[in-house]
Coordinates of C-alpha atoms in Angstrom, one line a residue:
M7 CA 99.8 89.1 86.3
G8 CA 99.4 91.7 83.8
A9 CA 99.4 91.0 80.2
T10 CA 99.9 92.0 76.7
K11 CA 97.6 91.1 73.8
E12 CA 98.1 89.9 70.2
S13 CA 96.8 91.9 67.3
S14 CA 95.7 90.3 64.0
N15 CA 99.1 91.1 62.4
G16 CA 101.0 89.2 65.2
N17 CA 102.5 92.2 67.0
I18 CA 102.5 92.3 70.8
L19 CA 100.5 95.1 72.2
R20 CA 100.4 96.2 75.9
E21 CA 97.1 96.2 77.8
R22 CA 96.5 97.8 81.2
I23 CA 94.9 95.8 83.9
G24 CA 94.7 95.5 87.6
A25 CA 92.9 93.2 89.9
T26 CA 93.2 91.4 93.2
N27 CA 90.9 89.9 95.8
G28 CA 88.6 92.9 96.2
H29 CA 91.6 95.1 96.1
A30 CA 92.8 96.4 92.7
N31 CA 95.5 98.4 91.2
G32 CA 95.6 99.4 87.6
N33 CA 99.1 100.7 87.1
G34 CA 99.8 100.0 83.4
H35 CA 102.4 97.3 84.2
A36 CA 102.3 93.6 83.7
H37 CA 101.9 92.2 87.1
L38 CA 101.7 89.0 89.2
N39 CA 99.0 89.0 91.8
G40 CA 99.3 87.2 95.1
I41 CA 95.8 86.9 96.4
N42 CA 94.7 86.5 100.0
N43 CA 91.0 87.0 100.6
K44 CA 91.1 88.7 104.0
S45 CA 91.0 92.4 104.9
D46 CA 93.5 92.0 107.7
S47 CA 95.6 88.9 108.1
P48 CA 95.0 87.3 111.5
T49 CA 97.2 85.5 113.9
K50 CA 96.5 82.2 115.2
N51 CA 93.7 83.3 117.5
A52 CA 91.9 85.0 114.6
Y53 CA 88.1 85.6 114.4
P54 CA 86.2 83.3 112.2
K55 CA 86.3 84.6 108.6
P56 CA 82.6 85.5 107.9
R57 CA 81.2 86.1 104.4
L58 CA 80.6 89.9 104.2
A59 CA 78.4 91.8 101.9
G60 CA 80.7 94.7 102.3
W61 CA 83.4 93.0 100.3
T62 CA 81.3 93.2 97.1
P63 CA 80.1 96.5 95.5
P64 CA 76.8 97.6 97.0
N65 CA 73.8 97.6 94.8
F66 CA 72.5 101.0 95.9
T67 CA 73.8 104.6 95.6
I68 CA 74.6 107.2 98.1
K69 CA 71.6 109.2 96.9
E70 CA 69.3 106.3 97.7
V71 CA 70.8 106.2 101.2
R72 CA 70.4 109.9 101.6
D73 CA 66.8 109.8 100.3
A74 CA 65.9 107.3 102.9
I75 CA 66.9 109.7 105.7
P76 CA 64.4 112.3 106.9
A77 CA 65.3 115.7 105.4
H78 CA 65.4 117.4 108.9
C79 CA 68.2 115.2 109.9
F80 CA 70.6 117.3 107.7
E81 CA 69.4 120.6 109.3
R82 CA 72.0 122.3 111.5
S83 CA 71.0 124.7 114.4
V84 CA 73.3 127.2 116.1
I85 CA 71.0 127.1 119.2
T86 CA 71.0 123.3 119.4
S87 CA 74.7 122.9 118.9
M88 CA 75.6 125.7 121.4
Y89 CA 73.3 124.0 123.9
Y90 CA 75.5 121.0 123.9
V91 CA 78.6 123.1 124.2
F92 CA 77.2 124.9 127.2
R93 CA 75.9 121.7 128.7
D94 CA 79.3 120.1 128.5
L95 CA 81.0 123.2 129.9
I96 CA 78.6 123.3 132.8
M97 CA 79.4 119.7 133.6
V98 CA 83.2 120.3 133.3
A99 CA 82.9 123.3 135.7
A100 CA 80.6 121.4 138.1
M101 CA 82.9 118.4 138.3
G102 CA 85.9 120.8 138.6
Y103 CA 84.3 122.5 141.5
A104 CA 83.4 119.2 143.1
A105 CA 86.9 118.0 142.8
T106 CA 88.1 120.9 145.0
H107 CA 86.6 119.1 148.0
I108 CA 88.3 115.7 147.3
D109 CA 91.5 116.5 149.1
S110 CA 89.5 117.3 152.2
L111 CA 88.2 113.7 152.3
P112 CA 89.8 110.8 154.1
V113 CA 92.8 109.4 152.3
A114 CA 91.0 106.2 151.3
A115 CA 88.1 108.3 149.8
R116 CA 90.5 110.4 147.9
Y117 CA 91.9 107.3 146.1
I118 CA 88.4 106.5 145.0
C119 CA 87.1 110.0 144.2
W120 CA 90.0 111.3 142.1
P121 CA 89.8 108.3 139.5
I122 CA 86.0 108.9 139.3
Y123 CA 86.6 112.6 138.6
W124 CA 89.2 111.8 136.0
F125 CA 87.0 109.2 134.3
F126 CA 84.0 111.3 134.0
Q127 CA 85.8 114.6 133.3
G128 CA 87.7 112.8 130.6
A129 CA 84.5 111.5 129.1
V130 CA 82.8 115.0 129.1
L131 CA 86.0 116.6 127.7
T132 CA 85.9 113.9 124.9
G133 CA 82.4 115.1 124.2
L134 CA 83.6 118.7 123.8
W135 CA 86.4 117.3 121.5
V136 CA 83.6 115.8 119.4
L137 CA 81.7 119.0 119.1
A138 CA 84.8 120.8 117.9
H139 CA 85.3 117.9 115.4
E140 CA 81.7 118.8 114.1
C141 CA 82.8 122.4 113.7
G142 CA 85.6 121.1 111.4
H143 CA 83.1 119.1 109.4
Q144 CA 80.8 122.3 109.2
A145 CA 78.2 120.2 110.9
F146 CA 77.9 122.5 113.9
S147 CA 76.0 125.3 112.2
D148 CA 75.4 126.9 108.7
Y149 CA 78.1 129.5 109.4
R150 CA 81.6 128.5 108.5
W151 CA 83.2 131.4 110.4
F152 CA 81.2 130.6 113.6
N153 CA 82.1 126.8 113.3
N154 CA 85.8 127.7 112.9
V155 CA 85.9 130.1 115.9
V156 CA 84.2 127.5 118.2
G157 CA 86.3 124.7 116.9
L158 CA 89.5 126.6 117.2
I159 CA 88.8 127.6 120.9
I160 CA 87.7 124.1 122.0
H161 CA 90.4 122.1 120.2
S162 CA 93.1 124.5 121.2
A163 CA 92.1 124.0 124.9
L164 CA 92.5 120.2 124.3
M165 CA 95.9 120.7 122.6
V166 CA 94.6 119.9 119.1
P167 CA 95.7 122.1 116.2
Y168 CA 92.3 122.7 114.9
H169 CA 92.8 123.6 111.2
S170 CA 95.7 121.3 110.8
W171 CA 93.7 118.3 112.0
K172 CA 90.6 119.5 110.2
I173 CA 92.4 119.3 106.9
T174 CA 93.9 115.8 107.3
H175 CA 90.7 114.5 108.8
A176 CA 88.9 115.7 105.7
G177 CA 91.3 113.6 103.7
H178 CA 90.5 110.6 105.9
H179 CA 86.8 111.0 105.1
K180 CA 87.6 111.5 101.4
S181 CA 89.6 108.3 101.2
N182 CA 88.5 106.0 104.1
A183 CA 89.8 102.5 103.8
H184 CA 91.9 103.2 100.8
M185 CA 95.2 101.4 101.2
D186 CA 97.3 104.2 99.8
K187 CA 95.3 107.5 100.2
D188 CA 93.6 107.2 103.7
A189 CA 95.0 109.6 106.2
V190 CA 95.1 107.3 109.2
Y191 CA 94.8 103.6 110.3
I192 CA 96.3 102.3 107.1
P193 CA 97.0 98.6 107.7
K194 CA 100.6 97.4 107.3
L195 CA 101.6 95.2 104.5
R196 CA 103.3 91.8 105.1
S197 CA 106.4 93.1 103.7
D198 CA 106.5 96.0 106.0
Y199 CA 107.6 93.7 109.0
G200 CA 110.8 92.5 107.2
F201 CA 110.9 89.1 108.7
P202 CA 111.4 85.9 106.7
L203 CA 108.3 84.7 104.8
P204 CA 106.9 81.4 106.1
E205 CA 107.6 78.3 104.0
T206 CA 104.7 76.7 102.3
S207 CA 103.5 73.6 104.2
E208 CA 101.5 70.5 103.3
N209 CA 99.7 71.3 106.5
E210 CA 97.1 74.0 105.8
D211 CA 97.0 75.2 109.4
E212 CA 100.8 75.6 109.5
D213 CA 100.8 77.4 106.1
D214 CA 98.0 79.8 107.2
Y215 CA 99.4 80.6 110.6
A216 CA 103.1 80.3 110.3
M217 CA 103.2 84.1 109.9
G218 CA 101.1 84.4 113.0
E219 CA 103.8 82.8 115.1
A220 CA 106.0 85.7 114.4
F221 CA 103.4 87.9 116.2
E222 CA 102.9 85.5 119.0
A223 CA 102.9 87.4 122.3
S224 CA 101.6 87.0 125.8
P225 CA 98.5 88.7 126.7
I226 CA 100.5 90.9 129.1
K227 CA 102.8 92.0 126.2
N228 CA 99.7 92.8 124.1
L229 CA 98.2 94.8 126.9
L230 CA 101.3 96.8 127.4
D231 CA 101.6 97.6 123.7
M232 CA 97.9 98.7 123.7
L233 CA 98.5 100.8 126.8
K234 CA 101.3 102.6 125.1
V235 CA 99.2 103.4 122.1
L236 CA 96.3 104.5 124.1
L237 CA 98.3 106.8 126.2
F238 CA 100.7 108.2 123.7
G239 CA 99.1 107.4 120.2
W240 CA 97.3 110.7 119.8
P241 CA 100.2 113.1 120.3
T242 CA 102.4 110.7 118.3
Y243 CA 100.0 110.9 115.4
L244 CA 99.8 114.7 115.6
T245 CA 103.7 115.1 115.7
T246 CA 104.7 112.2 113.3
N247 CA 101.6 111.2 111.4
A248 CA 101.8 107.7 112.7
W249 CA 99.4 105.3 111.0
G250 CA 99.3 107.6 107.9
P251 CA 100.5 106.9 104.4
K252 CA 104.2 106.1 104.0
S253 CA 104.6 109.0 101.7
K254 CA 103.9 111.3 104.6
A255 CA 105.7 109.5 107.4
G256 CA 107.1 111.7 110.0
A257 CA 105.1 114.7 108.9
S258 CA 103.9 117.0 111.7
H259 CA 100.4 118.7 112.1
F260 CA 102.2 121.6 113.7
N261 CA 104.6 122.4 110.7
P262 CA 102.9 124.8 108.2
A263 CA 105.3 123.6 105.5
S264 CA 104.5 119.9 106.1
V265 CA 103.7 117.6 103.2
L266 CA 100.3 117.1 104.9
F267 CA 99.2 120.5 103.7
E268 CA 99.1 122.7 100.6
A269 CA 100.8 126.0 100.3
R270 CA 97.4 127.8 100.4
Q271 CA 96.7 126.3 103.8
Y272 CA 99.8 127.8 105.4
N273 CA 98.0 130.6 107.3
Q274 CA 95.5 128.1 108.7
I275 CA 98.3 126.0 110.2
V276 CA 99.9 129.1 111.7
E277 CA 96.5 130.0 113.2
S278 CA 96.2 126.5 114.7
D279 CA 99.7 126.7 116.2
F280 CA 98.9 130.2 117.6
G281 CA 95.8 128.6 119.3
I282 CA 98.0 125.9 120.9
L283 CA 100.5 128.6 122.0
V284 CA 97.7 130.5 123.8
A285 CA 96.6 127.4 125.5
L286 CA 100.1 126.5 126.6
C287 CA 100.4 130.1 128.1
C288 CA 97.2 129.6 130.0
I289 CA 98.3 126.2 131.3
S290 CA 101.7 127.5 132.3
Y291 CA 100.1 130.4 134.1
A292 CA 97.8 128.0 136.0
I293 CA 100.9 125.9 137.0
Y294 CA 102.6 129.1 138.2
V295 CA 99.6 130.1 140.3
F296 CA 98.4 126.7 141.4
G297 CA 101.4 124.4 141.1
F298 CA 102.0 121.6 138.7
I299 CA 100.4 118.8 140.9
T300 CA 97.2 120.7 141.1
V301 CA 97.0 121.4 137.4
G302 CA 98.0 117.8 136.8
K303 CA 95.1 116.5 138.8
Y304 CA 92.5 118.9 137.4
Y305 CA 93.6 119.0 133.8
F306 CA 96.5 116.8 132.7
V307 CA 95.0 113.5 133.8
P308 CA 91.6 114.2 132.2
Y309 CA 93.5 115.3 129.1
I310 CA 95.2 111.9 129.0
C311 CA 91.8 110.3 129.3
V312 CA 90.6 112.2 126.3
N313 CA 93.6 111.0 124.3
W314 CA 92.8 107.5 125.5
W315 CA 89.2 107.6 124.4
L316 CA 90.1 109.2 121.0
I317 CA 92.4 106.4 120.1
M318 CA 90.1 103.7 121.4
I319 CA 87.1 105.1 119.6
T320 CA 88.8 105.8 116.3
Y321 CA 90.8 102.6 116.3
L322 CA 87.8 100.4 116.9
Q323 CA 85.8 102.3 114.2
H324 CA 88.3 101.4 111.6
T325 CA 90.1 98.3 112.7
D326 CA 88.3 94.9 112.8
P327 CA 88.8 91.5 111.1
T328 CA 85.6 92.2 109.2
I329 CA 86.5 95.6 107.8
P330 CA 87.8 95.5 104.2
H331 CA 90.4 97.8 102.9
Y332 CA 90.7 98.5 99.1
R333 CA 93.4 99.3 96.6
E334 CA 93.1 101.7 93.7
G335 CA 90.5 100.5 91.1
E336 CA 88.3 98.8 93.6
W337 CA 87.9 101.7 96.1
N338 CA 85.2 104.3 95.7
F339 CA 83.6 106.7 98.2
L340 CA 80.6 104.6 99.0
R341 CA 82.6 101.4 99.7
G342 CA 85.1 103.4 101.8
A343 CA 82.4 105.1 103.8
L344 CA 80.8 101.6 104.5
S345 CA 84.2 100.2 105.6
T346 CA 83.7 101.1 109.2
L347 CA 81.3 100.0 111.9
D348 CA 79.2 101.3 114.7
R349 CA 80.4 100.5 118.3
N350 CA 78.5 100.4 121.5
F351 CA 80.2 102.3 124.4
G352 CA 77.1 101.9 126.6
F353 CA 76.3 105.0 128.7
L354 CA 79.5 106.7 127.4
D355 CA 77.8 107.1 124.1
H356 CA 75.8 110.0 125.6
F357 CA 78.8 111.7 126.8
F358 CA 80.5 111.1 123.4
H359 CA 77.5 112.6 121.5
H360 CA 77.1 109.2 119.8
I361 CA 80.2 109.5 117.6
A362 CA 81.0 105.8 118.2
D363 CA 77.5 104.2 117.7
T364 CA 76.5 106.2 114.6
H365 CA 79.8 106.3 112.8
I366 CA 78.6 104.9 109.5
A367 CA 76.0 107.7 109.2
H368 CA 78.9 110.1 110.0
H369 CA 81.1 108.7 107.2
L370 CA 78.3 108.8 104.8
F371 CA 77.2 112.3 105.6
S372 CA 79.8 114.2 107.7
T373 CA 77.9 117.5 107.7
M374 CA 75.0 115.9 109.6
P375 CA 74.9 117.1 113.2
H376 CA 75.3 114.5 115.9
Y377 CA 71.9 115.1 117.4
H378 CA 70.2 113.7 114.3
A379 CA 72.6 110.8 113.7
E380 CA 70.6 108.2 115.7
E381 CA 67.4 108.8 113.8
A382 CA 69.4 108.8 110.5
T383 CA 71.1 105.5 111.5
E384 CA 67.8 103.8 112.0
A385 CA 66.6 105.1 108.5
L386 CA 69.7 104.1 106.7
K387 CA 69.8 100.6 108.0
K388 CA 66.8 99.8 105.9
V389 CA 68.8 100.6 102.7
L390 CA 72.2 99.2 103.7
G391 CA 70.9 95.9 104.8
P392 CA 73.9 93.5 105.3
Y393 CA 76.3 96.4 104.6
Y394 CA 75.4 98.0 108.0
R395 CA 77.7 96.7 110.7
K396 CA 77.4 97.2 114.4
D397 CA 79.4 95.5 117.2
N398 CA 78.0 95.4 120.7
T399 CA 81.1 93.7 122.1
N400 CA 82.4 95.5 125.1
P401 CA 84.9 98.0 123.6
F402 CA 87.8 96.8 125.9
V403 CA 87.3 93.3 124.7
A404 CA 86.9 94.4 121.1
M405 CA 90.1 96.5 121.3
Y406 CA 92.1 93.5 122.5
H407 CA 90.7 91.2 119.9
S408 CA 91.3 93.7 117.1
W409 CA 94.8 94.4 118.3
D410 CA 95.7 90.7 118.5
N411 CA 94.2 89.7 115.2
C412 CA 94.5 92.6 112.8
R413 CA 98.2 92.6 111.8
F414 CA 98.7 93.2 108.1
V415 CA 97.2 92.9 104.6
E416 CA 98.8 90.9 101.8
D417 CA 101.1 92.6 99.3
T418 CA 100.2 92.8 95.7
V419 CA 103.3 92.3 93.6
Y420 CA 103.6 93.7 90.2
I421 CA 106.3 92.8 87.7
D422 CA 107.1 94.1 84.3
A423 CA 107.2 91.6 81.5
P424 CA 110.9 91.2 80.6
H425 CA 110.7 91.7 76.8
R426 CA 110.3 94.9 74.8
A427 CA 107.5 95.1 72.3
D428 CA 107.7 98.2 70.3
I429 CA 104.4 99.5 69.0
D430 CA 103.5 102.6 67.1
A431 CA 100.7 105.1 68.1
D432 CA 98.3 103.7 65.6
E433 CA 98.6 100.2 67.2
A434 CA 98.3 101.8 70.6
N435 CA 95.1 103.5 69.6
F436 CA 93.8 100.3 68.2
I437 CA 93.8 98.6 71.6
G438 CA 92.7 101.7 73.4
L439 CA 95.9 102.9 75.0
K440 CA 94.8 106.6 75.0
D441 CA 97.6 107.6 77.3
F442 CA 100.2 105.9 75.1
N443 CA 103.2 108.2 74.8
G444 CA 105.6 106.2 72.7
A445 CA 107.2 104.3 75.5
A446 CA 108.0 100.7 74.9
A447 CA 105.4 98.2 75.6
R448 CA 106.3 95.0 77.4
A449 CA 105.7 91.4 76.2
W450 CA 106.0 88.0 77.9
Y451 CA 107.2 86.6 74.6
T452 CA 107.3 87.5 71.0
F453 CA 106.1 85.2 68.1
E454 CA 107.8 83.5 65.2
K455 CA 105.4 81.6 62.9
L456 CA 106.4 78.0 62.1
D457 CA 103.4 76.9 60.0
N458 CA 99.6 77.5 60.0
D459 CA 99.1 75.7 63.3
H460 CA 102.4 76.3 65.2
E461 CA 104.4 79.2 66.5
S462 CA 107.6 79.7 68.4
Y463 CA 107.5 81.8 71.5
V464 CA 110.8 83.7 71.7
G465 CA 111.7 84.7 75.2
F466 CA 109.1 82.4 76.9
D467 CA 111.5 80.6 79.2
K468 CA 112.9 83.9 80.5
S469 CA 109.4 85.0 81.3
L470 CA 108.4 81.8 83.0
G471 CA 111.7 81.9 85.0
L472 CA 110.9 85.5 86.2
I473 CA 107.4 84.5 87.3
K474 CA 108.7 81.5 89.1
Q475 CA 111.5 83.6 90.8
T476 CA 109.0 86.2 91.8
W477 CA 106.6 83.6 93.2
D478 CA 109.4 82.1 95.3
T479 CA 111.0 85.3 96.5
K480 CA 108.0 87.7 96.8
G481 CA 105.4 85.2 98.1
P482 CA 103.7 83.3 99.4
F483 CA 100.9 83.7 97.0
V484 CA 97.8 81.6 96.7
G485 CA 96.7 82.4 93.2
I486 CA 97.7 83.8 89.8
L487 CA 95.8 85.6 87.2
G488 CA 96.5 87.2 83.8
F489 CA 95.0 88.8 80.7
S490 CA 95.4 87.7 77.1
Q491 CA 99.1 86.7 76.5
G492 CA 99.6 87.2 80.3
S493 CA 96.7 84.7 81.0
T494 CA 98.5 82.1 78.8
M495 CA 101.6 82.7 81.0
A496 CA 99.5 82.3 84.1
A497 CA 98.0 79.0 82.9
V498 CA 101.4 77.7 82.0
A499 CA 103.0 78.8 85.3
S500 CA 100.2 77.3 87.3
N501 CA 101.2 73.8 86.0
A502 CA 104.9 74.4 86.3
G503 CA 105.5 74.0 90.0
L504 CA 104.2 77.1 91.7
S505 CA 104.2 76.0 95.3
G506 CA 101.0 76.6 97.2
C507 CA 99.1 77.9 94.2
K508 CA 95.4 77.2 94.7
F509 CA 93.8 78.8 91.6
V510 CA 94.4 80.5 88.2
I511 CA 92.2 83.0 86.5
C512 CA 92.6 83.7 82.7
F513 CA 91.0 86.7 81.1
S514 CA 90.8 86.2 77.3
G515 CA 93.5 83.6 77.3
Y516 CA 94.3 81.0 74.7
R517 CA 96.0 77.6 74.4
P518 CA 99.6 78.1 73.3
R519 CA 100.7 77.0 69.8
D520 CA 104.3 76.5 70.6
P521 CA 105.1 72.7 70.8
A522 CA 107.6 73.4 73.6
V523 CA 105.1 75.4 75.6
V524 CA 101.8 73.5 75.0
K525 CA 103.1 70.6 77.0
Y526 CA 102.6 72.6 80.2
V527 CA 98.8 73.0 79.7
D528 CA 98.2 69.7 77.9
D529 CA 99.4 67.8 80.9
V530 CA 96.3 67.1 83.1
N531 CA 95.9 70.2 85.3
G532 CA 93.7 69.8 88.3
M533 CA 94.1 73.4 89.3
P534 CA 90.8 75.2 89.9
S535 CA 90.5 77.7 87.1
M536 CA 88.2 80.4 85.8
H537 CA 88.3 81.5 82.2
V538 CA 86.6 84.8 81.5
I539 CA 85.5 85.4 77.9
G540 CA 84.2 88.4 76.1
R541 CA 81.6 87.5 73.6
A542 CA 82.6 90.4 71.4
D543 CA 86.3 89.6 71.6
S544 CA 87.8 90.2 68.2
V545 CA 91.4 89.6 69.2
V546 CA 91.3 86.2 70.8
S547 CA 88.5 84.1 69.6
N548 CA 86.1 82.4 72.0
E549 CA 87.0 79.1 70.6
R550 CA 90.8 79.6 71.4
T551 CA 89.9 80.6 75.0
L552 CA 87.7 77.5 75.4
E553 CA 90.6 75.3 74.1
L554 CA 92.6 76.7 77.1
A555 CA 89.7 76.0 79.5
K556 CA 89.5 72.4 78.3
C557 CA 93.1 71.9 79.6
F558 CA 91.8 72.2 83.2
E559 CA 89.8 69.6 85.0
N560 CA 88.1 72.1 87.2
A561 CA 87.4 74.9 84.8
K562 CA 84.7 77.5 85.2
V563 CA 83.8 79.6 82.2
L564 CA 82.4 83.1 82.7
Y565 CA 81.1 85.1 79.8
H566 CA 80.7 88.9 79.6
D567 CA 79.2 91.0 76.7
S568 CA 82.3 93.1 76.1
G569 CA 85.3 92.5 74.0
H570 CA 89.1 91.9 74.7
L571 CA 89.2 93.5 78.2
V572 CA 88.9 92.7 81.8
P573 CA 85.2 93.2 82.7
T574 CA 84.4 95.9 85.3
G575 CA 80.7 95.1 85.7
P576 CA 78.8 92.6 87.8
E577 CA 81.1 89.9 86.6
R578 CA 83.6 91.1 89.2
T579 CA 81.3 90.0 92.0
E580 CA 81.0 86.5 90.5
I581 CA 84.8 86.3 90.2
R582 CA 85.3 87.3 93.9
E583 CA 82.7 84.9 95.1
W584 CA 84.5 82.1 93.0
I585 CA 87.8 83.1 94.7
E586 CA 86.2 83.0 98.1
Q587 CA 84.6 79.5 97.5
T588 CA 87.8 78.1 96.0
L589 CA 90.1 79.3 98.9
S590 CA 87.5 78.0 101.5
S591 CA 87.5 74.6 100.0
A592 CA 91.2 74.4 99.2

C-alpha cells in the first residue's frame, strides 16, 4: 500500500514507493500489495518450494563474471563457425541421400527408418537453426554483414523471418524475466484466467490449492495441450506474438508495420519476408517436381521436428517452479540473465550446439560463440555459486512437470488513496518529488488538530473501507505493507478483519493520535509485523515508529541509515527473508 507522508507543518505530501515479494513496481500511486512468495503459482502437484539464492540480488557484478571467463572464450572465428555450418549441411545431405533408399525397404523397415530419419534430421536442422540464431546475436563472426547473410539464408530455409525474429529476440535478452517487458514466456497473472477467486479457508492446504483445482486436468489432457503447443507453438508465436507482452498481443513478425518494430527497421522486415518468399517458391517448385508427399517426408516432417525442439528447449529454459520473474524496480539485467537454467538434453546437446546446457552463459554474454560456451560455463560457475542452476531431469519429464505446475504469478494491486492533498511545488521539492508537475497528491486522510496529543483523521473511514473492499474483491492477499501515513493505514487494516492476512510491514509508520483510530492498534495484535526505521528520519521520529511497533506482539524492527524513505540497499534482502520465513511458518 502506497503512502503519503506528513511534513512538519501538518500538510499531507505524496511519496512514491513500490515493493512486493521480490517483484516491485514504483508507479507513483498509493497501492495495496498482495504478496505471494512464489515465482509461478503451482497447482496441487507442485514442486517443493526451495529456498533460492536467485530470489535475492547477487553480490557480484557482471564484470566479475566476465573476468572469471578466459578471454579467448569471447573470440569469434569465421572459419570455426563455418565449419559447423558445413558439418551440419553435410549431415543433412547425407541423411537426405540415405532416406532415398528407405522406400525400397520392406514395409516394416520403412515404419522404423522414416521416424529415425525425421528425428535425426530434425535434430541437425535444429542445430543449423541455432547457428543462424548466433548470426542474429553477432556471435558467428566479427563481420555483421556476413553474419546477417548467413543467418538470413539459414533461417529463411527454416521459415523463420531472420531480421524480424532477431529484433524481438534481442528484446528478450535485454529484458529476460521482466514481467512486463520480456518478449516471450511472460507468465500469466491470476487475474488473466477470469475465474472466481478461491475463498479463504481455515485449512491452509485448501487455501493454498483451491486455485489449483481450477487447473485440475488428467495427464492425458495435459499431454494433449502440450502436444498442441509443441507442434504449433512456434508458428503461432511468429504470427500472433503468443506468450509476449499484452501490449503487443496479436502482433505478427511478418508485418513491417507491426508494433513489434520501429519505423527504422521497416526495410529489415521486408527483407526477412522476401527471404521467406524465396524459400516458399523453392518449396513449391520441389512439390511441383517431386510431389507433396515426397517433400513432406523429406522436409515438412523434419521442419515440424525443428519447431518441436525449439519450443521444448526455450520453454524449459524459461519456465520452471524455481525460476523467478521480476517486476519493475526489482528487475535488472543481471538478475534477469540469471533467471534461466541449463538443461541436459543428453547426446542431443551436441546436435543443438549446446544451446540448452549452456544457456546461462548465453544470456550473460550473447555474443559468445557456442563452441566456447562449455568452457565459459565451467568458469562462471565459480563466481555464480548458488545462482547457477542446472537441471539434469529428462527434458520430457521436466516439460510435463513445468507445464503442470507453472500456471500464473500473483497480481500486485495498486489503489490510489481516495483523498486529494494539494501541495505546492516547494513542498514537493522538500520531499524529493523531482517529477512533480502540479498534479494533486493523494492522501489516506487529512489532519485536524484537537490538542497537543490528539488529532482527528478526516476521511479515515472512507480509506479503511476502500482498503477492505479492495482486499475482498481483488484478493486473495497474504500481506499488506505501507509507507509513512500509508503504513499507519496498513497497521490499522491488519487488525480490522483482513481475512487471510499473514503479515504487515510498516516503513516509517507511526501510532495514530486519533482516539477513534488508535483503538485498532491498541487492541492486542498478534499479526507478525516488521517496522522499518530510518535513523536519519526527520519527518516521523524513531520514537513514534517504535510506539507503533509496540502495538504488535510479534514485531521485528529493522533500522537503516537513511531518512524518510523505503530503503533500496541490503535491507531489502532481510525484508524478503523475513517474508519467506513468516509465510513458511504461518
